[in-house]
C-alpha cells in the first residue's frame, strides 16, 4: 500500500518516526512535507497535496491512503477535506481510527502529534491503515450521498 503523509512543524517528529516504522512494515511512504522545521510553516499546502495524491492514486487503481499530522490534527483534517474525493477523519482513539475506515471508508487519517505519545499515535495510524471498509449497504449509501453533494451541491434525501 502507498501511504501519503504530510505534517506541519508540530508533527515533524511523529512524521519522521512513522515514515521509518511504516516503511519497515512494507508500506510505500510518500512524504509531502515539510522537508525542514519551520515554526511558522503553513500546513494547508502539505495536507492538500497529500490528499490530492491519495485521491489521484485511488482513481488510478492504486491501493493508497493518507496521513496528515499537526498539533491537534484539526486544521490538517479540514485542509485535506477540501480536496474533492478526500474523506479525512480525525482519530483520537482506536475506535475512531477503525470506524473511520470501517464505516466511512475514510482515505486520510488526521492525528494530533501533541495529543498522543509517539507509541499511541503509531497505534492509531496502524489501526486505520489495516482496518478494511465494511462495504455494508448503509455505509455505501451514506458515502454516496456525500459524494453526490460534493459533485452537485445538492443535498440528497
PDB file of C-alpha atoms in Angstrom:
ATOM      1  CA  UNK A   1       0.000   0.000   0.000  1.00  0.00           C
ATOM      2  CA  UNK A   2       1.157   3.520  -0.776  1.00  0.00           C
ATOM      3  CA  UNK A   3       0.762   5.978   2.097  1.00  0.00           C
ATOM      4  CA  UNK A   4       0.952   9.723   1.542  1.00  0.00           C
ATOM      5  CA  UNK A   5       2.000  11.668   4.642  1.00  0.00           C
ATOM      6  CA  UNK A   6       2.087  15.386   5.416  1.00  0.00           C
ATOM      7  CA  UNK A   7       2.528  17.428   8.558  1.00  0.00           C
ATOM      8  CA  UNK A   8       3.304  20.812   9.967  1.00  0.00           C
ATOM      9  CA  UNK A   9       6.111  21.681  12.357  1.00  0.00           C
ATOM     10  CA  UNK A  10       4.202  20.189  15.319  1.00  0.00           C
ATOM     11  CA  UNK A  11       4.091  16.744  13.751  1.00  0.00           C
ATOM     12  CA  UNK A  12       7.562  16.505  12.228  1.00  0.00           C
ATOM     13  CA  UNK A  13       8.998  14.167  14.860  1.00  0.00           C
ATOM     14  CA  UNK A  14       5.980  11.878  14.586  1.00  0.00           C
ATOM     15  CA  UNK A  15       6.091  12.022  10.777  1.00  0.00           C
ATOM     16  CA  UNK A  16       9.752  11.013  10.736  1.00  0.00           C
ATOM     17  CA  UNK A  17       9.038   8.121  13.090  1.00  0.00           C
ATOM     18  CA  UNK A  18       6.063   6.956  11.017  1.00  0.00           C
ATOM     19  CA  UNK A  19       7.967   7.065   7.742  1.00  0.00           C
ATOM     20  CA  UNK A  20      10.644   4.813   9.229  1.00  0.00           C
ATOM     21  CA  UNK A  21       8.268   2.471  11.085  1.00  0.00           C
ATOM     22  CA  UNK A  22       5.746   2.076   8.278  1.00  0.00           C
ATOM     23  CA  UNK A  23       8.423   1.619   5.623  1.00  0.00           C
ATOM     24  CA  UNK A  24       9.802  -1.220   7.757  1.00  0.00           C
ATOM     25  CA  UNK A  25       6.316  -2.792   7.699  1.00  0.00           C
ATOM     26  CA  UNK A  26       6.260  -2.717   3.908  1.00  0.00           C
ATOM     27  CA  UNK A  27       4.307   0.458   3.209  1.00  0.00           C
ATOM     28  CA  UNK A  28       5.461   2.688   0.364  1.00  0.00           C
ATOM     29  CA  UNK A  29       5.728   6.060   2.105  1.00  0.00           C
ATOM     30  CA  UNK A  30       5.462   9.314   0.135  1.00  0.00           C
ATOM     31  CA  UNK A  31       6.394  12.414   2.146  1.00  0.00           C
ATOM     32  CA  UNK A  32       4.598  15.626   1.147  1.00  0.00           C
ATOM     33  CA  UNK A  33       6.494  17.777   3.601  1.00  0.00           C
ATOM     34  CA  UNK A  34       7.681  19.865   5.031  1.00  0.00           C
ATOM     35  CA  UNK A  35      11.329  18.976   4.495  1.00  0.00           C
ATOM     36  CA  UNK A  36      12.680  21.207   7.280  1.00  0.00           C
ATOM     37  CA  UNK A  37      11.390  22.502  10.619  1.00  0.00           C
ATOM     38  CA  UNK A  38       9.812  25.955  10.443  1.00  0.00           C
ATOM     39  CA  UNK A  39       7.649  27.051  13.376  1.00  0.00           C
ATOM     40  CA  UNK A  40       5.858  29.456  11.012  1.00  0.00           C
ATOM     41  CA  UNK A  41       5.045  26.907   8.287  1.00  0.00           C
ATOM     42  CA  UNK A  42       1.585  26.671   6.773  1.00  0.00           C
ATOM     43  CA  UNK A  43       0.189  23.134   6.827  1.00  0.00           C
ATOM     44  CA  UNK A  44      -2.620  23.521   4.240  1.00  0.00           C
ATOM     45  CA  UNK A  45      -0.406  23.085   1.179  1.00  0.00           C
ATOM     46  CA  UNK A  46       1.291  19.990   2.598  1.00  0.00           C
ATOM     47  CA  UNK A  47      -2.001  18.367   3.624  1.00  0.00           C
ATOM     48  CA  UNK A  48      -3.856  19.312   0.448  1.00  0.00           C
ATOM     49  CA  UNK A  49      -1.026  17.868  -1.660  1.00  0.00           C
ATOM     50  CA  UNK A  50      -1.132  14.606   0.305  1.00  0.00           C
ATOM     51  CA  UNK A  51      -4.920  14.360  -0.092  1.00  0.00           C
ATOM     52  CA  UNK A  52      -4.683  15.149  -3.814  1.00  0.00           C
ATOM     53  CA  UNK A  53      -2.146  12.344  -4.205  1.00  0.00           C
ATOM     54  CA  UNK A  54      -4.360   9.857  -2.335  1.00  0.00           C
ATOM     55  CA  UNK A  55      -7.387  10.703  -4.481  1.00  0.00           C
ATOM     56  CA  UNK A  56      -5.329  10.532  -7.700  1.00  0.00           C
ATOM     57  CA  UNK A  57      -3.785   7.190  -6.710  1.00  0.00           C
ATOM     58  CA  UNK A  58      -7.138   5.696  -5.814  1.00  0.00           C
ATOM     59  CA  UNK A  59      -8.654   6.925  -9.096  1.00  0.00           C
ATOM     60  CA  UNK A  60      -5.786   5.183 -10.900  1.00  0.00           C
ATOM     61  CA  UNK A  61      -6.459   1.926  -9.039  1.00  0.00           C
ATOM     62  CA  UNK A  62      -3.513   2.245  -6.648  1.00  0.00           C
ATOM     63  CA  UNK A  63      -4.085   0.989  -3.097  1.00  0.00           C
ATOM     64  CA  UNK A  64      -3.382   4.244  -1.230  1.00  0.00           C
ATOM     65  CA  UNK A  65      -4.286   6.067   1.958  1.00  0.00           C
ATOM     66  CA  UNK A  66      -3.078   9.267   3.609  1.00  0.00           C
ATOM     67  CA  UNK A  67      -1.903  10.586   6.956  1.00  0.00           C
ATOM     68  CA  UNK A  68      -1.970  14.273   7.958  1.00  0.00           C
ATOM     69  CA  UNK A  69      -0.414  15.392  11.219  1.00  0.00           C
ATOM     70  CA  UNK A  70      -0.335  18.561  13.259  1.00  0.00           C
ATOM     71  CA  UNK A  71      -0.559  19.724  16.835  1.00  0.00           C
ATOM     72  CA  UNK A  72      -4.239  18.818  17.118  1.00  0.00           C
ATOM     73  CA  UNK A  73      -4.915  17.341  13.684  1.00  0.00           C
ATOM     74  CA  UNK A  74      -7.974  19.562  13.286  1.00  0.00           C
ATOM     75  CA  UNK A  75      -6.678  22.067  10.748  1.00  0.00           C
ATOM     76  CA  UNK A  76      -4.924  19.337   8.836  1.00  0.00           C
ATOM     77  CA  UNK A  77      -8.146  17.341   8.601  1.00  0.00           C
ATOM     78  CA  UNK A  78     -10.042  20.416   7.413  1.00  0.00           C
ATOM     79  CA  UNK A  79      -7.426  21.143   4.734  1.00  0.00           C
ATOM     80  CA  UNK A  80      -7.427  17.547   3.462  1.00  0.00           C
ATOM     81  CA  UNK A  81     -11.226  17.511   3.332  1.00  0.00           C
ATOM     82  CA  UNK A  82     -11.223  20.430   0.880  1.00  0.00           C
ATOM     83  CA  UNK A  83      -9.943  18.024  -1.787  1.00  0.00           C
ATOM     84  CA  UNK A  84     -12.750  16.536  -3.863  1.00  0.00           C
ATOM     85  CA  UNK A  85     -12.840  12.820  -3.128  1.00  0.00           C
ATOM     86  CA  UNK A  86     -10.913  13.049   0.130  1.00  0.00           C
ATOM     87  CA  UNK A  87     -12.595  11.750   3.272  1.00  0.00           C
ATOM     88  CA  UNK A  88     -10.315  12.740   6.136  1.00  0.00           C
ATOM     89  CA  UNK A  89     -11.171  11.650   9.665  1.00  0.00           C
ATOM     90  CA  UNK A  90      -9.659  12.846  12.929  1.00  0.00           C
ATOM     91  CA  UNK A  91      -8.655   9.828  15.020  1.00  0.00           C
ATOM     92  CA  UNK A  92      -8.130  10.243  18.752  1.00  0.00           C
ATOM     93  CA  UNK A  93      -8.548   6.658  19.948  1.00  0.00           C
ATOM     94  CA  UNK A  94      -8.503   3.173  18.443  1.00  0.00           C
ATOM     95  CA  UNK A  95     -12.270   3.099  17.913  1.00  0.00           C
ATOM     96  CA  UNK A  96     -12.335   6.340  15.923  1.00  0.00           C
ATOM     97  CA  UNK A  97      -9.360   5.184  13.845  1.00  0.00           C
ATOM     98  CA  UNK A  98     -11.010   1.857  12.989  1.00  0.00           C
ATOM     99  CA  UNK A  99     -14.520   3.244  12.463  1.00  0.00           C
ATOM    100  CA  UNK A 100     -13.177   5.908  10.102  1.00  0.00           C
ATOM    101  CA  UNK A 101     -12.259   3.076   7.737  1.00  0.00           C
ATOM    102  CA  UNK A 102     -14.942   0.503   8.606  1.00  0.00           C
ATOM    103  CA  UNK A 103     -17.970   2.815   8.390  1.00  0.00           C
ATOM    104  CA  UNK A 104     -16.791   5.896   6.493  1.00  0.00           C
ATOM    105  CA  UNK A 105     -14.205   4.459   4.095  1.00  0.00           C
ATOM    106  CA  UNK A 106     -12.008   7.409   5.086  1.00  0.00           C
ATOM    107  CA  UNK A 107      -8.954   7.642   2.877  1.00  0.00           C
ATOM    108  CA  UNK A 108      -6.984  10.090   5.039  1.00  0.00           C
ATOM    109  CA  UNK A 109      -6.427   9.987   8.792  1.00  0.00           C
ATOM    110  CA  UNK A 110      -5.598  13.088  10.831  1.00  0.00           C
ATOM    111  CA  UNK A 111      -3.803  12.758  14.157  1.00  0.00           C
ATOM    112  CA  UNK A 112      -2.669  15.402  16.626  1.00  0.00           C
ATOM    113  CA  UNK A 113       1.007  14.945  17.347  1.00  0.00           C
ATOM    114  CA  UNK A 114       0.716  16.953  20.562  1.00  0.00           C
ATOM    115  CA  UNK A 115      -2.242  14.897  21.774  1.00  0.00           C
ATOM    116  CA  UNK A 116      -0.600  11.459  21.908  1.00  0.00           C
ATOM    117  CA  UNK A 117       2.684   9.781  22.618  1.00  0.00           C
ATOM    118  CA  UNK A 118       4.543   8.521  19.555  1.00  0.00           C
ATOM    119  CA  UNK A 119       3.505   4.985  20.514  1.00  0.00           C
ATOM    120  CA  UNK A 120      -0.177   5.923  20.855  1.00  0.00           C
ATOM    121  CA  UNK A 121      -0.212   7.825  17.571  1.00  0.00           C
ATOM    122  CA  UNK A 122       1.523   4.955  15.788  1.00  0.00           C
ATOM    123  CA  UNK A 123      -1.090   2.508  17.091  1.00  0.00           C
ATOM    124  CA  UNK A 124      -3.924   4.783  15.880  1.00  0.00           C
ATOM    125  CA  UNK A 125      -2.431   5.073  12.424  1.00  0.00           C
ATOM    126  CA  UNK A 126      -1.683   1.366  12.131  1.00  0.00           C
ATOM    127  CA  UNK A 127      -5.283   0.614  13.148  1.00  0.00           C
ATOM    128  CA  UNK A 128      -6.532   2.986  10.444  1.00  0.00           C
ATOM    129  CA  UNK A 129      -4.260   1.542   7.758  1.00  0.00           C
ATOM    130  CA  UNK A 130      -5.194  -2.065   8.470  1.00  0.00           C
ATOM    131  CA  UNK A 131      -8.961  -1.732   9.018  1.00  0.00           C
ATOM    132  CA  UNK A 132     -10.985  -2.583   5.907  1.00  0.00           C
ATOM    133  CA  UNK A 133     -14.141  -0.813   4.785  1.00  0.00           C
ATOM    134  CA  UNK A 134     -17.170  -2.948   5.670  1.00  0.00           C
ATOM    135  CA  UNK A 135     -18.979  -2.366   2.347  1.00  0.00           C
ATOM    136  CA  UNK A 136     -22.217  -2.503   4.340  1.00  0.00           C
ATOM    137  CA  UNK A 137     -25.080  -1.142   2.228  1.00  0.00           C
ATOM    138  CA  UNK A 138     -25.964   1.629   4.678  1.00  0.00           C
ATOM    139  CA  UNK A 139     -22.385   2.915   4.707  1.00  0.00           C
ATOM    140  CA  UNK A 140     -22.054   2.729   0.924  1.00  0.00           C
ATOM    141  CA  UNK A 141     -25.355   4.647   0.626  1.00  0.00           C
ATOM    142  CA  UNK A 142     -24.259   7.363   3.062  1.00  0.00           C
ATOM    143  CA  UNK A 143     -20.859   7.833   1.435  1.00  0.00           C
ATOM    144  CA  UNK A 144     -22.658   8.021  -1.924  1.00  0.00           C
ATOM    145  CA  UNK A 145     -24.798  10.873  -0.634  1.00  0.00           C
ATOM    146  CA  UNK A 146     -21.700  12.769   0.477  1.00  0.00           C
ATOM    147  CA  UNK A 147     -20.081  12.206  -2.930  1.00  0.00           C
ATOM    148  CA  UNK A 148     -23.266  13.317  -4.710  1.00  0.00           C
ATOM    149  CA  UNK A 149     -23.346  16.549  -2.702  1.00  0.00           C
ATOM    150  CA  UNK A 150     -19.668  17.115  -3.440  1.00  0.00           C
ATOM    151  CA  UNK A 151     -20.345  16.701  -7.180  1.00  0.00           C
ATOM    152  CA  UNK A 152     -23.633  18.583  -7.471  1.00  0.00           C
ATOM    153  CA  UNK A 153     -24.021  20.832  -4.440  1.00  0.00           C
ATOM    154  CA  UNK A 154     -27.470  19.320  -3.869  1.00  0.00           C
ATOM    155  CA  UNK A 155     -28.438  17.576  -0.638  1.00  0.00           C
ATOM    156  CA  UNK A 156     -29.927  14.124  -1.236  1.00  0.00           C
ATOM    157  CA  UNK A 157     -32.849  12.943   0.858  1.00  0.00           C
TER     158      UNK A 157
END
